[in-house]
Tab-separated table of C-alpha atoms in Angstrom:
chain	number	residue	atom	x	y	z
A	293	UNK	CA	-9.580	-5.226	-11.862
A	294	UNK	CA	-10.911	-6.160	-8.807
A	295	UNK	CA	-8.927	-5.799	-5.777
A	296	UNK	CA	-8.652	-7.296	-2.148
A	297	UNK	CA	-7.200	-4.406	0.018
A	298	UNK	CA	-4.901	-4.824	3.128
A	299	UNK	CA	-8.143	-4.031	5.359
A	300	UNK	CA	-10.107	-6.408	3.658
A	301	UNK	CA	-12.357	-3.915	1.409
A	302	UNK	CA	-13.193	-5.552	-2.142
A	303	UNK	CA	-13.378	-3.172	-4.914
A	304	UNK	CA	-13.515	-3.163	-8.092
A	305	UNK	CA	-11.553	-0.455	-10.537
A	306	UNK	CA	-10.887	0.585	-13.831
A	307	UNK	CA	-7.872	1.484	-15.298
A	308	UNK	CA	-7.313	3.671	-18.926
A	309	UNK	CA	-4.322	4.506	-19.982
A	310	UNK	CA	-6.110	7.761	-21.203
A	311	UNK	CA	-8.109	8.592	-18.160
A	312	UNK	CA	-7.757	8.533	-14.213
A	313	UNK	CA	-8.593	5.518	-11.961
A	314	UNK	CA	-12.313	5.002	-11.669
A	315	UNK	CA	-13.786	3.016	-8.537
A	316	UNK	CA	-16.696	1.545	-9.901
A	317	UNK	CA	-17.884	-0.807	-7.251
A	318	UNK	CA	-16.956	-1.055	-3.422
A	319	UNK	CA	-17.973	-3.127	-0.972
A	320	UNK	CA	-21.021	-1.505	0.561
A	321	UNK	CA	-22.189	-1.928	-2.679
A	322	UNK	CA	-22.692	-5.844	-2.409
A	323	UNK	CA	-25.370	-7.559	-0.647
A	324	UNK	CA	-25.476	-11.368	-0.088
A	325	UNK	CA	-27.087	-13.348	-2.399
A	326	UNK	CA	-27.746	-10.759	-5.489
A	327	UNK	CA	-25.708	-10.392	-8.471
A	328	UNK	CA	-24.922	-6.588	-10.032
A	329	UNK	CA	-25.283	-6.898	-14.119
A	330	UNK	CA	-25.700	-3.622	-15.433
A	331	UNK	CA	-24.246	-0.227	-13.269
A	332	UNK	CA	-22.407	2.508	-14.819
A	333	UNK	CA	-18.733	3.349	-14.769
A	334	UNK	CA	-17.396	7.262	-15.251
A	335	UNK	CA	-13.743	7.929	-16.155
A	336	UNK	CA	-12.144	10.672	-14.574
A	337	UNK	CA	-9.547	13.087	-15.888
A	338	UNK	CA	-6.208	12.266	-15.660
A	339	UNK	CA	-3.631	13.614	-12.686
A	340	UNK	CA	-0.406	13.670	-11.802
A	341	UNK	CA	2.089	13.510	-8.604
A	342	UNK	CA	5.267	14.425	-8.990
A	343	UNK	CA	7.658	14.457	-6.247
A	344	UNK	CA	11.135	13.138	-4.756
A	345	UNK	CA	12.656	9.942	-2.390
A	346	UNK	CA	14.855	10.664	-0.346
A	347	UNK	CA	16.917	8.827	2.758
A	348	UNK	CA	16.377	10.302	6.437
A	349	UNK	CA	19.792	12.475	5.493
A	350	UNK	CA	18.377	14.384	2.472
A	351	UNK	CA	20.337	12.348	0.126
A	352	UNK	CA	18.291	11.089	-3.032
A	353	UNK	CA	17.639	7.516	-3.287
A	354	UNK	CA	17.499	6.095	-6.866
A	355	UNK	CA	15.096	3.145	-8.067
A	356	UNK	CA	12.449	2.839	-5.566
A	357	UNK	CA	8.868	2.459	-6.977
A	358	UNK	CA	6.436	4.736	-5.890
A	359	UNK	CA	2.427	3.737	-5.746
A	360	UNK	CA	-0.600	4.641	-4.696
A	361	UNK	CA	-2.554	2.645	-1.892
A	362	UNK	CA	-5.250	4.605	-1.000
A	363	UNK	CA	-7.890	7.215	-2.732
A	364	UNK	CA	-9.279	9.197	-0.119
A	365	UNK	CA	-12.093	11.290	-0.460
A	366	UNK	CA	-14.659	12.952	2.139
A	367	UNK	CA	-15.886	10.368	4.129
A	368	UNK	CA	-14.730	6.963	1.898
A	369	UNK	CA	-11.591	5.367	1.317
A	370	UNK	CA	-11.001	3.124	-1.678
A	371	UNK	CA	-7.768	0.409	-0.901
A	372	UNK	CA	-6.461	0.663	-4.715
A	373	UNK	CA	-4.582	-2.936	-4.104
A	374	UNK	CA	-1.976	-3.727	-6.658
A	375	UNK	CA	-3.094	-1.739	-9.800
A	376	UNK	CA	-0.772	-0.973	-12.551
A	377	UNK	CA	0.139	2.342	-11.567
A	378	UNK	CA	3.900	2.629	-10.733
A	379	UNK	CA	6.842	5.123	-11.070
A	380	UNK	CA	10.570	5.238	-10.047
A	381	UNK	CA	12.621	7.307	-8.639
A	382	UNK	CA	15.538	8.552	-10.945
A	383	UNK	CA	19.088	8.996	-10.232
A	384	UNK	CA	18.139	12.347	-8.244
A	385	UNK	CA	15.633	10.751	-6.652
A	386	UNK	CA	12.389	12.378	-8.645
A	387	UNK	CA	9.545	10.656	-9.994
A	388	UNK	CA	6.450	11.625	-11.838
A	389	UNK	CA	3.166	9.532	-10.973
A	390	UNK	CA	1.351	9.727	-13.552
A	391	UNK	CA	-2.821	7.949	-14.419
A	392	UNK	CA	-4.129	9.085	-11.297
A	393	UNK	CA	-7.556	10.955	-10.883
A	394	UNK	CA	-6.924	14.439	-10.977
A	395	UNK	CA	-8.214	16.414	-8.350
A	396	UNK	CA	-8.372	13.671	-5.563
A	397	UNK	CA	-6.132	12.771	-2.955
A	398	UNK	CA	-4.385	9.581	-2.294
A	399	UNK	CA	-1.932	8.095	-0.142
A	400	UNK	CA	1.592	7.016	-1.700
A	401	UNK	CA	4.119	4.215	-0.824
A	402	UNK	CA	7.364	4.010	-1.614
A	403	UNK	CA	9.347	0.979	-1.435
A	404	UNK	CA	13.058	-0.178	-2.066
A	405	UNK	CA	15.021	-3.262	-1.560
A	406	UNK	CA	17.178	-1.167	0.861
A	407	UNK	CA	15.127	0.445	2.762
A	408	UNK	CA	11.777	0.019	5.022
A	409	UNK	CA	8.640	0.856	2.798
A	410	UNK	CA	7.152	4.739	3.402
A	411	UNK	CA	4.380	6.376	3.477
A	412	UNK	CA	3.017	10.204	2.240
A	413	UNK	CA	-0.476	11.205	3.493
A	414	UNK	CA	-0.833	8.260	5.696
A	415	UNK	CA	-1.569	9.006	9.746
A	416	UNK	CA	0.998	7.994	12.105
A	417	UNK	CA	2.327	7.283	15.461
A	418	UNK	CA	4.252	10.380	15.007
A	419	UNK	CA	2.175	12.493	12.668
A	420	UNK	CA	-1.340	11.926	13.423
A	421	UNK	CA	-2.484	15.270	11.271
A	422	UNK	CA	-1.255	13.857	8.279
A	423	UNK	CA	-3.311	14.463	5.115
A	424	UNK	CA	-3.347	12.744	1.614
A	425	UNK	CA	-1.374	14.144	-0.974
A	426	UNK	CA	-3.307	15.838	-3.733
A	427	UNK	CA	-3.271	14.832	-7.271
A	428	UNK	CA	-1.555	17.609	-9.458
A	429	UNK	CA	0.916	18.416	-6.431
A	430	UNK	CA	5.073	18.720	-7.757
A	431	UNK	CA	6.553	19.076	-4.571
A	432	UNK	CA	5.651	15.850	-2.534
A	433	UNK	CA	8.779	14.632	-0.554
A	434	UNK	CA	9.052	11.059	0.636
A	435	UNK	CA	11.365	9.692	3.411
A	436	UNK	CA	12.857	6.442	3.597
A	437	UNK	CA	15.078	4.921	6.168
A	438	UNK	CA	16.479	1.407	7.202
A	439	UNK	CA	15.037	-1.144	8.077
A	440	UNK	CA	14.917	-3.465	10.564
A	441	UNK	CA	14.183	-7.645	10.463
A	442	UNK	CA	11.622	-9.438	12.100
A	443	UNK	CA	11.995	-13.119	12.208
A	444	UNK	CA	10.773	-16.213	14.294
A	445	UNK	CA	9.021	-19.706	14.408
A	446	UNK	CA	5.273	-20.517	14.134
A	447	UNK	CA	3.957	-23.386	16.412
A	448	UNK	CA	0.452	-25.150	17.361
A	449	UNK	CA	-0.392	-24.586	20.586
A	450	UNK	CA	-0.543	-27.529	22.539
A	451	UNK	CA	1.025	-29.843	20.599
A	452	UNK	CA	4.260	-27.483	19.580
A	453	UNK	CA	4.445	-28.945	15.952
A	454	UNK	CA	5.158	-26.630	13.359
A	455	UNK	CA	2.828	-24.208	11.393
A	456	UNK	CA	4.314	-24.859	8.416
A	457	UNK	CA	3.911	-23.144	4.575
A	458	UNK	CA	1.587	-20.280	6.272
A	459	UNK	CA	1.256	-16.895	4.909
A	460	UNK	CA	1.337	-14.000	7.309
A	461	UNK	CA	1.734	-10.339	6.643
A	462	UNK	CA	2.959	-7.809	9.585
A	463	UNK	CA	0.962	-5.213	10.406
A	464	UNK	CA	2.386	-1.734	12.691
A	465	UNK	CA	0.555	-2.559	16.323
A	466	UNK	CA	0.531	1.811	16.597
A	467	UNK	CA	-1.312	1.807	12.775
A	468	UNK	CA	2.115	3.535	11.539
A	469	UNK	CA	1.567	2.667	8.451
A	470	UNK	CA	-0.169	-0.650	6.640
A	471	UNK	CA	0.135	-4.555	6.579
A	472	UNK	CA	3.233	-5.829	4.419
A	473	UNK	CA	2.608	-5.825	0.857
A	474	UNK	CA	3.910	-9.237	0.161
A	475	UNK	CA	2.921	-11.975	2.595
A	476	UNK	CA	6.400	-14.058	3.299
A	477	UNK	CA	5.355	-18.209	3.524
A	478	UNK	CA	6.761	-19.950	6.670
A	479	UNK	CA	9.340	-23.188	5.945
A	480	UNK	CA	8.759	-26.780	7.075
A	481	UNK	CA	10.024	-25.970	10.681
A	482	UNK	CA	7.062	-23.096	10.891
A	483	UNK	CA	10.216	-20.419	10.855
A	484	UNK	CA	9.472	-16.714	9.204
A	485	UNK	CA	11.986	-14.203	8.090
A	486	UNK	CA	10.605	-10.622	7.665
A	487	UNK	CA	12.798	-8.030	5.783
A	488	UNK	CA	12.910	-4.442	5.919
A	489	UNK	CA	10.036	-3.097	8.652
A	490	UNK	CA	10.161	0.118	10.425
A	491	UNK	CA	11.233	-0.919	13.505
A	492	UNK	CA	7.713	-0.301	15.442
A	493	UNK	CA	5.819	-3.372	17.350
A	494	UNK	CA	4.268	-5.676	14.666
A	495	UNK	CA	1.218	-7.919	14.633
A	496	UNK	CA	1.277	-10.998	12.218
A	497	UNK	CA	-1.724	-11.864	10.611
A	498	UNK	CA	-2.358	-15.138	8.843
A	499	UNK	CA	-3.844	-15.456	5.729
């Protein structure tokens, strides 16, 4: 599939349900005006996260889905956009992410209707050391708490009318964290409702 990532990086990877994710093609590897017909694509072995979700008390937090946004190696990042590779947490909060690449790092996200989305392996505001998580670990712990709404009306300037039917995503001003995963579509009065943010200082972007 290929993928558009939140920092604009198109890529294009390949899924097997018997193997790991393989990045085939990224971005540096298309020029203007030529066309790629024949390059070869090498499956990795398969890895595995496993790992638990739990709420800013320790408490276990059922059904949130658990994915991976980033393979990071030495010196490259591939933005995995919205493959098929999901888990959930069970009633005691484990999960077991499974058709990675094994012995590569990535960055996870874990989201739930409840709660603001969170990150394992992402730098921070308030952990700038932090390192991807590595594929075959069984103790990764992730955090969630709750979340905070951002909401408010989109105008021209100069005229004042209405922005209206707009996508925008909100992207962490201190880089704690990514962009939204889901744009959210402004009405017919230009008025946006965001759900669930860490409550950090947000830029909107327009898409």
């Amino acid at each position: 599939s290929a993928t558009e990532s939140e920092r604009d990086a198109l890529s294009l990877h390949v899924v097997h349900p018997m193997y790991g994710i393989a990045t085939a093609l990224s971005r540096k590897q298309f020029s203007s005006g030529k066309t790629l017909t024949e390059f070869a694509i090498t499956l990795p072995a398969r890895g595995c996260i496993k790992g638990k979700v739990v709420d800013v008390l320790g408490k276990p937090i059922q059904d949130a889905e658990i994915s991976p946004v980033i393979e990071a190696t030495p010196g490259n990042e591939n933005y995995l956009g919205k493959l098929p590779i999901r888990a959930r947490s069970g009633s005691d909060g484990t999960f077991m992410l499974d058709g990675l690449s094994r012995n590569t790092h990535v960055v996870l996200r874990a989201m739930h209707a409840n709660y603001a989305p969170g990150f394992i392996g992402l730098p921070s505001a308030t952990d700038r050391m932090a390192r991807p998580v590595f594929v075959g670990s069984s103790d990764v712990m992730i955090t969630l708490q709750r979340g905070s709404g951002l909401e408010g009306r989109i105008t021209w300037e100069g005229s004042g009318k209405p922005v209206a039917h707009s996508k925008l995503v909100a992207c962490p001003d201190n880089g704690d964290g990514l962009c939204t995963p889901e744009p959210v579509e402004t009405d017919g009065s230009g008025f946006f409702s965001f759900n669930n943010l860490v409550p950090v200082k947000y830029l909107l972007r327009s898409l």
